[in-house]
Amino acid sequence: MDTPPQQQGSVVKKKETRGRKPKPKTNEQSQQSKTPKEGKKSQQHHHQQQHHHLTSEDKYNHWKSVVPVLYDWLANHNLVWPSLSCRWGPQLDNATQKNRQRLYLSEQTDGSVPNTLVIANCEVVKPRVAAAEHISQFNEEARSPFVKKYKTIIHPGEVNRIRELPQNSKIVATHTDSPDVLIWDVEAQPNRHAVLGATSSRPDLILTGHQDNAEFALAMCPTEPYVLSGGKDKSVVLWSIEDHITSAATGSKSGGSIIKQNAKSGEGNDKTANGPSVGPRGIYHGHEDTVEDVTFCPSSAQEFCSVGDDSCLILWDARIGTTPAVKVEKAHNADLHCVDWSPHDVNLILTGSADNSVRMFDRRKLTSNGVGSPIHKFEGHKAAVLCVQWSPDKSSVFGSSAEDGLLNIWDFEKVGNNTEQSSAPPGLFFQHAGHRDKVVDFHWNAYDPWTIVSVSDDCQSTGGGGTLQIWRMSDFLYRPEEEVLAELESFKSHVETCASISEN
């Protein structure tokens, strides 16, 4: 497999923890090329990090040995360039043993080739189909046969975040290192060959309104074709792309493009402003530092929330103005990186932070004595939390991923119900340890229950590239205990019957 060429003269972004350009190099080169802030940290913790790396490798090898027991299915896919985001797209077909589905990824390069938005076809194996020996025997350096690149879009700048439109998941929004949000009709866009010097693809729509770079905070509304973004200008910006929806698509999810072709999709130039653009419906001020993540209320296009580096969680209501409806000071004790609003209970909101914790808030009682008052604190990570997301399959379950390389699955109904002595943090019931570097994004699959895609940026551990994993834990771990015990008892009886027959 090709490896990325060494990066020359790169400029490291301020938000180092949220992903950086790959740098395959030796340890000596790595120490010399650190930024002052990062170099100081590396010097202070040099020996601890070496020890941690060894134990992490041991933990990974142990994890791999128990894959046949813990997982129903797992696919490991090596990425030449890291992807800072991963999202499921529409399901294409449904077969007896597996489904085929779109998968949205990116390639964050060092400039030797263009940055890209990648549309892949993924074969999702159905439950209880994969053989245990098959899912545990994979090569970390190989590409998975279950993931095939379908189309490449040359992206103007690196792709920090991808989000799909729930009403039509062929439409995606991307964040890059610019003030604009770019909208793409991935089916209408032509397939491009990503070579040095190639012109950028032309977005189908550009959303303008930020006064400074908006890199990570991005959300699409579940109920209306609205887009929400946050950025370094400390603002939250709301758009409606309604004016660009064709009549053909409004009546059918499988209809044509929802983007009016004001300009021809496809090859453009690096000045993306040549494409059609739309201004904001509202700009919301209330944060005092960079806005890191945003999300809509699942039942209302007019209500949304945001989190930022000011340690605040803010709830907004577009019907009452552009100032905060509720501002929660000190929601965490550090920067907030991520937020998600429960699709099952509109009162529950999750936040993840650089303080290594996930907190759950009830919007009916957000604060106490002027500061954030979460109803639960989940402390199972050893590094900054980068992503949180509620499960679509069970109302009390959610996932969190972090810089420690772990993707934890929690069930808040299990908090306080543990009658046995356990060292596990309250609420933690599954820990995916298949990544060996920071897990920058993950996404539950709405079509295949309990199936997750996750990506890690492997710059720290291997010097470059990334790892994509698609996995589903064994249903023995989340089904009702009575059901599982009954099935195991039935299996035991079957084995005993077979044994007695063979003896006779």
Short mmCIF file of C-alpha atoms in Angstrom, two decimals:
data_model
loop_
_atom_site.label_atom_id
_atom_site.label_comp_id
_atom_site.label_asym_id
_atom_site.label_seq_id
_atom_site.Cartn_x
_atom_site.Cartn_y
_atom_site.Cartn_z
CA MET A 1 0.00 0.00 0.00
CA ASP A 2 1.19 3.50 -0.75
CA THR A 3 2.19 5.61 2.20
CA PRO A 4 1.76 9.38 2.33
CA PRO A 5 4.85 11.36 1.42
CA GLN A 6 6.48 13.34 4.19
CA GLN A 7 4.91 16.69 4.81
CA GLN A 8 7.00 19.75 4.06
CA GLY A 9 6.68 23.07 5.87
CA SER A 10 3.25 22.40 7.34
CA VAL A 11 1.42 24.80 9.59
CA VAL A 12 -0.19 23.07 12.55
CA LYS A 13 -3.68 24.28 13.37
CA LYS A 14 -4.53 25.75 16.75
CA LYS A 15 -7.01 22.96 17.48
CA GLU A 16 -4.33 20.28 17.62
CA THR A 17 -6.54 17.87 19.53
CA ARG A 18 -9.22 17.80 16.82
CA GLY A 19 -7.05 16.32 14.08
CA ARG A 20 -3.95 17.33 12.18
CA LYS A 21 -2.19 16.61 8.92
CA PRO A 22 -0.42 13.23 8.75
CA LYS A 23 3.34 13.16 9.28
CA PRO A 24 4.91 9.73 8.74
CA LYS A 25 8.38 10.13 10.24
CA THR A 26 10.90 8.79 12.75
CA ASN A 27 10.73 9.50 16.47
CA GLU A 28 13.68 11.90 16.17
CA GLN A 29 11.95 13.85 13.42
CA SER A 30 8.76 13.84 15.44
CA GLN A 31 10.41 15.50 18.42
CA GLN A 32 12.06 18.15 16.24
CA SER A 33 8.88 19.12 14.42
CA LYS A 34 6.61 19.62 17.44
CA THR A 35 5.08 23.03 17.94
CA PRO A 36 6.35 24.81 21.09
CA LYS A 37 3.19 23.94 23.01
CA GLU A 38 3.20 20.31 21.93
CA GLY A 39 6.96 19.93 22.40
CA LYS A 40 6.78 21.13 26.00
CA LYS A 41 4.04 18.64 26.75
CA SER A 42 6.02 15.85 25.08
CA GLN A 43 9.12 16.63 27.14
CA GLN A 44 7.17 16.67 30.40
CA HIS A 45 5.54 13.30 29.75
CA HIS A 46 8.16 11.58 27.56
CA HIS A 47 8.76 8.53 29.76
CA GLN A 48 5.12 8.20 30.76
CA GLN A 49 4.07 8.24 27.10
CA GLN A 50 6.61 5.56 26.21
CA HIS A 51 5.28 3.35 28.99
CA HIS A 52 1.69 4.16 28.00
CA HIS A 53 2.44 3.21 24.38
CA LEU A 54 3.70 -0.22 25.43
CA THR A 55 0.72 -0.91 27.64
CA SER A 56 -1.63 0.36 24.91
CA GLU A 57 -0.15 -2.19 22.49
CA ASP A 58 -0.65 -4.92 25.09
CA LYS A 59 -4.24 -3.82 25.58
CA TYR A 60 -4.81 -3.82 21.83
CA ASN A 61 -3.46 -7.36 21.45
CA HIS A 62 -5.70 -8.51 24.30
CA TRP A 63 -8.68 -6.82 22.63
CA LYS A 64 -7.95 -8.54 19.33
CA SER A 65 -7.82 -11.92 21.08
CA VAL A 66 -11.36 -11.51 22.45
CA VAL A 67 -12.95 -10.14 19.25
CA PRO A 68 -14.66 -13.49 18.44
CA VAL A 69 -16.34 -13.44 21.86
CA LEU A 70 -17.41 -9.80 22.07
CA TYR A 71 -18.39 -9.01 18.48
CA ASP A 72 -21.00 -10.26 16.06
CA TRP A 73 -19.14 -8.58 13.18
CA LEU A 74 -16.09 -6.39 12.67
CA ALA A 75 -14.38 -4.99 9.57
CA ASN A 76 -11.02 -3.17 9.76
CA HIS A 77 -10.05 -0.81 6.92
CA ASN A 78 -6.67 0.91 6.73
CA LEU A 79 -6.76 4.52 5.47
CA VAL A 80 -3.74 5.98 3.66
CA TRP A 81 -4.85 9.45 4.80
CA PRO A 82 -6.79 10.09 8.02
CA SER A 83 -10.49 10.89 7.86
CA LEU A 84 -11.68 13.31 10.53
CA SER A 85 -15.33 12.38 10.00
CA CYS A 86 -17.42 9.35 9.03
CA ARG A 87 -21.14 9.16 8.27
CA TRP A 88 -23.59 6.59 6.99
CA GLY A 89 -25.47 7.44 3.81
CA PRO A 90 -28.54 5.83 2.24
CA GLN A 91 -29.01 2.08 2.08
CA LEU A 92 -28.68 0.88 -1.53
CA ASP A 93 -29.93 -2.68 -1.36
CA ASN A 94 -30.92 -5.34 1.12
CA ALA A 95 -29.75 -8.91 0.50
CA THR A 96 -30.06 -12.15 2.49
CA GLN A 97 -26.72 -12.00 4.29
CA LYS A 98 -25.63 -8.37 3.91
CA ASN A 99 -26.83 -4.89 3.02
CA ARG A 100 -25.07 -2.40 0.77
CA GLN A 101 -24.93 1.17 1.98
CA ARG A 102 -23.20 4.46 1.20
CA LEU A 103 -20.48 5.64 3.56
CA TYR A 104 -19.07 9.19 3.63
CA LEU A 105 -15.41 9.70 4.51
CA SER A 106 -12.62 12.13 3.71
CA GLU A 107 -8.91 12.18 2.99
CA GLN A 108 -6.96 14.76 4.98
CA THR A 109 -3.68 15.11 3.11
CA ASP A 110 -0.43 17.00 3.50
CA GLY A 111 -0.88 18.91 0.23
CA SER A 112 1.02 16.51 -2.02
CA VAL A 113 -2.39 15.44 -3.35
CA PRO A 114 -5.75 17.23 -2.93
CA ASN A 115 -7.99 16.84 0.09
CA THR A 116 -11.07 14.83 -0.82
CA LEU A 117 -14.60 13.95 0.18
CA VAL A 118 -14.98 10.20 -0.40
CA ILE A 119 -18.21 8.36 -1.15
CA ALA A 120 -17.75 4.64 -0.52
CA ASN A 121 -19.97 1.60 -0.85
CA CYS A 122 -20.02 -0.55 2.26
CA GLU A 123 -21.26 -4.11 2.59
CA VAL A 124 -22.79 -4.45 6.04
CA VAL A 125 -22.93 -8.09 7.11
CA LYS A 126 -26.18 -9.00 8.85
CA PRO A 127 -26.32 -10.27 12.44
CA ARG A 128 -25.21 -13.85 13.10
CA VAL A 129 -23.80 -14.32 9.62
CA ALA A 130 -20.05 -13.74 10.04
CA ALA A 131 -17.92 -16.60 11.33
CA ALA A 132 -15.94 -15.82 14.48
CA GLU A 133 -12.61 -16.80 12.94
CA HIS A 134 -13.20 -14.46 10.00
CA ILE A 135 -13.82 -11.30 12.01
CA SER A 136 -10.75 -11.83 14.21
CA GLN A 137 -8.28 -12.54 11.41
CA PHE A 138 -7.55 -9.16 9.84
CA ASN A 139 -4.42 -7.32 8.83
CA GLU A 140 -4.16 -3.81 10.29
CA GLU A 141 -2.30 -2.59 7.19
CA ALA A 142 -4.86 -3.90 4.68
CA ARG A 143 -8.01 -2.47 3.21
CA SER A 144 -11.25 -4.24 3.97
CA PRO A 145 -13.09 -6.05 1.15
CA PHE A 146 -16.31 -4.68 2.66
CA VAL A 147 -15.39 -1.03 1.88
CA LYS A 148 -14.97 0.11 -1.74
CA LYS A 149 -14.41 3.67 -2.91
CA TYR A 150 -17.26 4.70 -5.23
CA LYS A 151 -16.63 8.38 -5.92
CA THR A 152 -14.09 11.07 -5.09
CA ILE A 153 -14.91 14.77 -4.78
CA ILE A 154 -11.93 17.13 -4.68
CA HIS A 155 -12.61 19.29 -1.67
CA PRO A 156 -11.44 22.92 -1.39
CA GLY A 157 -9.45 22.50 1.82
CA GLU A 158 -9.40 19.66 4.32
CA VAL A 159 -12.69 18.11 5.45
CA ASN A 160 -13.09 18.56 9.22
CA ARG A 161 -16.71 17.49 9.50
CA ILE A 162 -19.33 15.76 7.34
CA ARG A 163 -23.05 15.77 8.08
CA GLU A 164 -25.87 14.35 5.95
CA LEU A 165 -29.35 15.83 5.48
CA PRO A 166 -31.85 13.48 7.20
CA GLN A 167 -34.58 14.17 4.66
CA ASN A 168 -32.26 13.23 1.81
CA SER A 169 -28.95 11.67 2.86
CA LYS A 170 -27.53 12.14 -0.65
CA ILE A 171 -27.05 15.76 0.37
CA VAL A 172 -24.13 16.41 2.72
CA ALA A 173 -22.61 19.48 4.34
CA THR A 174 -18.90 19.85 5.01
CA HIS A 175 -16.78 22.08 7.22
CA THR A 176 -13.29 23.10 6.22
CA ASP A 177 -10.82 25.74 7.43
CA SER A 178 -12.93 28.63 6.15
CA PRO A 179 -16.01 30.62 7.24
CA ASP A 180 -18.26 28.87 4.71
CA VAL A 181 -20.30 25.69 4.93
CA LEU A 182 -20.26 23.71 1.68
CA ILE A 183 -23.27 21.70 0.48
CA TRP A 184 -22.78 18.76 -1.88
CA ASP A 185 -25.20 16.62 -3.88
CA VAL A 186 -22.92 13.60 -3.84
CA GLU A 187 -24.88 11.70 -6.49
CA ALA A 188 -24.85 14.61 -8.96
CA GLN A 189 -21.19 15.46 -8.41
CA PRO A 190 -18.82 13.89 -10.98
CA ASN A 191 -16.14 11.44 -9.93
CA ARG A 192 -12.73 13.17 -9.87
CA HIS A 193 -9.15 11.94 -9.99
CA ALA A 194 -7.27 13.42 -7.04
CA VAL A 195 -3.87 14.38 -8.42
CA LEU A 196 -1.61 17.28 -7.53
CA GLY A 197 -2.75 20.44 -9.31
CA ALA A 198 -6.32 19.26 -9.96
CA THR A 199 -8.93 21.97 -9.52
CA SER A 200 -11.40 21.68 -6.66
CA SER A 201 -14.89 20.36 -7.27
CA ARG A 202 -17.58 23.03 -7.25
CA PRO A 203 -20.01 22.85 -4.28
CA ASP A 204 -23.70 22.76 -5.16
CA LEU A 205 -24.36 25.45 -2.57
CA ILE A 206 -22.28 27.66 -0.27
CA LEU A 207 -23.66 28.88 3.07
CA THR A 208 -22.18 32.23 4.08
CA GLY A 209 -22.48 34.20 7.30
CA HIS A 210 -19.53 33.41 9.57
CA GLN A 211 -16.94 36.15 10.07
CA ASP A 212 -14.11 33.73 10.91
CA ASN A 213 -13.27 30.08 10.26
CA ALA A 214 -15.95 27.55 11.17
CA GLU A 215 -14.14 24.23 11.41
CA PHE A 216 -16.06 21.64 13.43
CA ALA A 217 -19.51 22.67 14.71
CA LEU A 218 -22.02 21.44 12.10
CA ALA A 219 -25.51 19.92 12.20
CA MET A 220 -28.41 19.17 9.87
CA CYS A 221 -31.99 19.42 11.10
CA PRO A 222 -34.07 16.20 11.38
CA THR A 223 -37.36 17.94 10.57
CA GLU A 224 -36.55 20.70 8.03
CA PRO A 225 -33.77 21.32 5.47
CA TYR A 226 -31.93 23.58 7.93
CA VAL A 227 -28.20 23.74 8.61
CA LEU A 228 -26.52 24.91 11.81
CA SER A 229 -22.89 25.89 12.28
CA GLY A 230 -20.54 27.38 14.87
CA GLY A 231 -17.08 28.85 14.55
CA LYS A 232 -14.17 30.88 15.79
CA ASP A 233 -16.25 34.06 15.51
CA LYS A 234 -18.07 32.79 18.66
CA SER A 235 -21.39 32.75 16.80
CA VAL A 236 -23.96 30.12 15.87
CA VAL A 237 -25.40 30.51 12.36
CA LEU A 238 -28.65 29.05 11.01
CA TRP A 239 -29.54 28.59 7.34
CA SER A 240 -32.48 27.22 5.41
CA ILE A 241 -31.71 25.65 2.05
CA GLU A 242 -35.44 25.48 1.35
CA ASP A 243 -35.27 27.91 -1.56
CA HIS A 244 -32.95 25.54 -3.36
CA ILE A 245 -35.17 22.49 -3.12
CA THR A 246 -36.69 21.30 -6.37
CA SER A 247 -40.34 20.37 -6.52
CA ALA A 248 -39.30 16.90 -7.72
CA ALA A 249 -37.51 16.12 -4.47
CA THR A 250 -39.99 17.58 -1.99
CA GLY A 251 -42.50 14.86 -2.72
CA SER A 252 -40.06 11.96 -2.66
CA LYS A 253 -36.98 11.04 -0.67
CA SER A 254 -35.67 9.15 -3.67
CA GLY A 255 -36.38 11.98 -6.10
CA GLY A 256 -33.84 14.09 -7.89
CA SER A 257 -31.39 16.54 -6.44
CA ILE A 258 -32.72 18.84 -3.74
CA ILE A 259 -30.23 21.46 -4.86
CA LYS A 260 -31.27 23.72 -7.71
CA GLN A 261 -28.56 23.61 -10.32
CA ASN A 262 -27.94 27.35 -10.50
CA ALA A 263 -24.39 26.50 -11.49
CA LYS A 264 -23.14 23.30 -13.02
CA SER A 265 -21.92 20.79 -10.48
CA GLY A 266 -18.47 19.43 -10.85
CA GLU A 267 -15.19 20.89 -11.84
CA GLY A 268 -14.65 24.41 -10.67
CA ASN A 269 -11.65 26.24 -9.40
CA ASP A 270 -10.26 26.99 -5.98
CA LYS A 271 -12.50 30.06 -5.68
CA THR A 272 -15.59 28.26 -4.47
CA ALA A 273 -17.48 31.57 -4.39
CA ASN A 274 -18.25 30.95 -8.07
CA GLY A 275 -20.94 28.53 -6.92
CA PRO A 276 -24.43 29.57 -5.75
CA SER A 277 -24.63 30.84 -2.17
CA VAL A 278 -27.25 31.60 0.44
CA GLY A 279 -27.07 33.87 3.49
CA PRO A 280 -28.14 33.01 7.02
CA ARG A 281 -31.62 32.98 8.48
CA GLY A 282 -30.17 33.98 11.85
CA ILE A 283 -26.87 34.65 13.61
CA TYR A 284 -26.84 33.91 17.35
CA HIS A 285 -24.44 35.50 19.83
CA GLY A 286 -23.80 34.33 23.36
CA HIS A 287 -20.56 32.37 23.44
CA GLU A 288 -17.32 34.03 24.52
CA ASP A 289 -14.97 31.64 22.73
CA THR A 290 -14.92 29.25 19.74
CA VAL A 291 -18.11 27.24 19.23
CA GLU A 292 -17.04 23.59 18.97
CA ASP A 293 -20.32 21.75 18.31
CA VAL A 294 -24.01 22.33 17.62
CA THR A 295 -27.11 20.16 17.41
CA PHE A 296 -30.83 20.59 16.72
CA CYS A 297 -33.66 19.58 18.99
CA PRO A 298 -34.95 16.42 17.23
CA SER A 299 -38.55 17.65 17.31
CA SER A 300 -38.09 21.32 16.40
CA ALA A 301 -36.21 23.19 13.68
CA GLN A 302 -36.43 26.35 15.80
CA GLU A 303 -34.66 24.96 18.88
CA PHE A 304 -30.99 24.01 19.03
CA CYS A 305 -28.01 24.06 21.35
CA SER A 306 -24.28 24.69 21.18
CA VAL A 307 -21.12 24.15 23.22
CA GLY A 308 -17.76 25.86 23.13
CA ASP A 309 -14.34 26.58 24.53
CA ASP A 310 -15.93 28.93 27.06
CA SER A 311 -17.18 25.82 28.95
CA CYS A 312 -20.77 26.86 28.23
CA LEU A 313 -23.79 24.93 27.01
CA ILE A 314 -26.31 27.29 25.39
CA LEU A 315 -29.90 26.53 24.35
CA TRP A 316 -31.39 28.70 21.63
CA ASP A 317 -34.92 29.31 20.38
CA ALA A 318 -35.07 31.06 17.01
CA ARG A 319 -38.68 32.11 17.70
CA ILE A 320 -37.69 34.40 20.55
CA GLY A 321 -34.59 36.06 19.14
CA THR A 322 -30.84 35.70 18.62
CA THR A 323 -29.77 35.73 22.27
CA PRO A 324 -29.54 32.61 24.45
CA ALA A 325 -32.77 31.07 25.72
CA VAL A 326 -30.73 29.41 28.48
CA LYS A 327 -27.00 29.71 29.11
CA VAL A 328 -25.33 27.08 31.28
CA GLU A 329 -22.06 28.39 32.69
CA LYS A 330 -19.39 25.83 33.63
CA ALA A 331 -21.22 22.91 32.09
CA HIS A 332 -17.82 21.22 32.43
CA ASN A 333 -14.52 22.19 34.00
CA ALA A 334 -12.83 22.64 30.61
CA ASP A 335 -13.53 23.24 26.90
CA LEU A 336 -16.61 21.49 25.56
CA HIS A 337 -16.00 19.54 22.35
CA CYS A 338 -19.32 17.89 21.53
CA VAL A 339 -23.06 17.82 22.20
CA ASP A 340 -26.02 15.62 21.20
CA TRP A 341 -29.74 15.95 21.87
CA SER A 342 -31.66 12.74 22.57
CA PRO A 343 -34.00 11.66 19.72
CA HIS A 344 -35.99 9.65 22.29
CA ASP A 345 -36.46 12.23 25.08
CA VAL A 346 -36.33 15.95 24.22
CA ASN A 347 -35.29 16.79 27.77
CA LEU A 348 -31.96 14.95 27.65
CA ILE A 349 -28.74 16.46 26.26
CA LEU A 350 -25.24 14.95 26.29
CA THR A 351 -22.00 16.94 26.37
CA GLY A 352 -18.36 15.82 26.08
CA SER A 353 -15.35 17.78 27.22
CA ALA A 354 -11.58 18.16 27.47
CA ASP A 355 -12.04 17.24 31.16
CA ASN A 356 -12.36 13.61 29.93
CA SER A 357 -16.00 13.27 30.96
CA VAL A 358 -19.45 13.00 29.42
CA ARG A 359 -22.32 14.73 31.20
CA MET A 360 -26.07 14.37 30.81
CA PHE A 361 -28.29 17.39 31.33
CA ASP A 362 -32.04 17.63 31.76
CA ARG A 363 -33.18 20.88 30.15
CA ARG A 364 -35.88 21.30 32.78
CA LYS A 365 -33.19 21.72 35.46
CA LEU A 366 -29.96 22.73 33.77
CA THR A 367 -28.31 24.77 36.50
CA SER A 368 -27.87 24.95 40.24
CA ASN A 369 -26.46 28.02 41.97
CA GLY A 370 -25.67 29.54 38.60
CA VAL A 371 -23.52 26.70 37.21
CA GLY A 372 -24.23 23.55 35.23
CA SER A 373 -25.99 20.80 37.15
CA PRO A 374 -25.89 17.52 35.19
CA ILE A 375 -28.11 14.65 36.23
CA HIS A 376 -25.31 12.14 35.42
CA LYS A 377 -21.53 12.29 34.99
CA PHE A 378 -19.85 9.52 33.00
CA GLU A 379 -16.13 9.22 33.67
CA GLY A 380 -14.61 6.33 31.74
CA HIS A 381 -12.17 8.08 29.43
CA LYS A 382 -8.55 8.99 30.19
CA ALA A 383 -8.33 11.82 27.65
CA ALA A 384 -10.47 14.52 26.06
CA VAL A 385 -13.87 13.40 24.72
CA LEU A 386 -14.26 14.26 21.04
CA CYS A 387 -17.67 12.88 20.05
CA VAL A 388 -20.93 11.81 21.74
CA GLN A 389 -24.00 10.34 20.09
CA TRP A 390 -27.23 8.78 21.27
CA SER A 391 -28.07 5.31 20.00
CA PRO A 392 -31.06 5.17 17.62
CA ASP A 393 -31.84 1.67 18.92
CA LYS A 394 -32.32 2.07 22.67
CA SER A 395 -33.32 5.29 24.43
CA SER A 396 -30.94 4.95 27.38
CA VAL A 397 -27.83 4.05 25.34
CA PHE A 398 -25.20 6.37 23.87
CA GLY A 399 -21.60 6.28 22.73
CA SER A 400 -18.59 8.48 23.40
CA SER A 401 -15.17 8.53 21.73
CA ALA A 402 -12.00 10.21 22.91
CA GLU A 403 -8.32 10.89 22.45
CA ASP A 404 -7.54 7.79 24.53
CA GLY A 405 -8.45 5.63 21.51
CA LEU A 406 -11.56 4.19 23.15
CA LEU A 407 -15.18 4.24 22.05
CA ASN A 408 -17.34 3.65 25.12
CA ILE A 409 -20.96 2.50 24.99
CA TRP A 410 -23.02 3.59 28.00
CA ASP A 411 -26.49 2.80 29.33
CA PHE A 412 -27.65 5.33 31.89
CA GLU A 413 -30.34 2.93 33.10
CA LYS A 414 -27.53 0.77 34.47
CA VAL A 415 -26.22 3.58 36.69
CA GLY A 416 -26.85 2.55 40.31
CA ASN A 417 -28.15 -0.90 39.29
CA ASN A 418 -24.83 -2.70 39.62
CA THR A 419 -25.19 -5.03 42.58
CA GLU A 420 -21.83 -6.74 42.04
CA GLN A 421 -18.40 -5.35 42.83
CA SER A 422 -17.11 -3.86 39.59
CA SER A 423 -14.22 -1.62 38.62
CA ALA A 424 -16.11 -0.36 35.56
CA PRO A 425 -17.39 3.23 35.69
CA PRO A 426 -21.14 3.46 36.42
CA GLY A 427 -23.18 3.08 33.23
CA LEU A 428 -20.35 1.72 31.06
CA PHE A 429 -21.30 -1.62 29.54
CA PHE A 430 -19.11 -1.96 26.43
CA GLN A 431 -15.70 -0.61 25.46
CA HIS A 432 -14.51 -0.76 21.86
CA ALA A 433 -10.71 -0.81 22.04
CA GLY A 434 -9.94 -1.58 18.40
CA HIS A 435 -8.40 1.81 17.61
CA ARG A 436 -4.83 2.61 18.65
CA ASP A 437 -5.11 6.39 18.43
CA LYS A 438 -7.70 9.11 19.03
CA VAL A 439 -11.20 8.22 17.79
CA VAL A 440 -12.21 11.45 16.07
CA ASP A 441 -15.71 10.46 14.93
CA PHE A 442 -18.25 7.64 14.92
CA HIS A 443 -21.81 7.15 13.71
CA TRP A 444 -24.56 4.68 14.65
CA ASN A 445 -26.23 3.03 11.65
CA ALA A 446 -29.96 3.83 11.48
CA TYR A 447 -30.60 0.90 9.09
CA ASP A 448 -28.64 -1.82 10.90
CA PRO A 449 -29.28 -1.83 14.67
CA TRP A 450 -26.27 -1.67 16.98
CA THR A 451 -23.88 -1.23 14.05
CA ILE A 452 -21.28 1.54 14.31
CA VAL A 453 -18.66 3.04 12.00
CA SER A 454 -15.70 4.72 13.71
CA VAL A 455 -12.47 6.40 12.55
CA SER A 456 -9.18 7.15 14.26
CA ASP A 457 -6.48 9.61 13.25
CA ASP A 458 -3.32 7.53 13.67
CA CYS A 459 -0.72 10.32 13.47
CA GLN A 460 0.48 9.85 17.05
CA SER A 461 0.76 6.05 16.99
CA THR A 462 2.03 5.33 13.47
CA GLY A 463 2.98 8.75 12.09
CA GLY A 464 0.23 8.89 9.48
CA GLY A 465 -2.95 7.51 8.00
CA GLY A 466 -6.02 6.36 9.87
CA THR A 467 -8.18 3.37 10.70
CA LEU A 468 -11.83 2.86 9.80
CA GLN A 469 -13.74 0.16 11.68
CA ILE A 470 -17.30 -1.04 11.21
CA TRP A 471 -18.51 -3.19 14.06
CA ARG A 472 -21.43 -4.66 15.95
CA MET A 473 -21.18 -6.09 19.45
CA SER A 474 -22.63 -9.52 20.19
CA ASP A 475 -26.36 -9.34 20.87
CA PHE A 476 -25.73 -11.38 24.03
CA LEU A 477 -24.42 -8.14 25.55
CA TYR A 478 -27.51 -5.96 25.07
CA ARG A 479 -30.48 -8.30 24.83
CA PRO A 480 -32.56 -8.93 27.99
CA GLU A 481 -30.72 -11.29 30.31
CA GLU A 482 -33.62 -13.76 30.46
CA GLU A 483 -33.60 -14.13 26.65
CA VAL A 484 -29.86 -14.72 26.53
CA LEU A 485 -29.90 -17.29 29.34
CA ALA A 486 -32.80 -19.13 27.70
CA GLU A 487 -30.92 -19.27 24.39
CA LEU A 488 -27.73 -20.50 26.06
CA GLU A 489 -29.68 -23.17 27.95
CA SER A 490 -31.28 -24.31 24.70
CA PHE A 491 -27.87 -24.44 23.04
CA LYS A 492 -26.48 -26.40 25.99
CA SER A 493 -29.29 -28.94 25.69
CA HIS A 494 -28.66 -29.22 21.95
CA VAL A 495 -24.93 -29.88 22.52
CA GLU A 496 -25.68 -32.49 25.19
CA THR A 497 -28.17 -34.24 22.86
CA CYS A 498 -25.63 -34.29 20.02
CA ALA A 499 -22.96 -35.62 22.40
CA SER A 500 -25.18 -38.46 23.66
CA ILE A 501 -26.10 -39.43 20.08
CA SER A 502 -22.45 -39.57 19.03
CA GLU A 503 -21.60 -41.71 22.08
CA ASN A 504 -24.29 -44.21 21.17
#
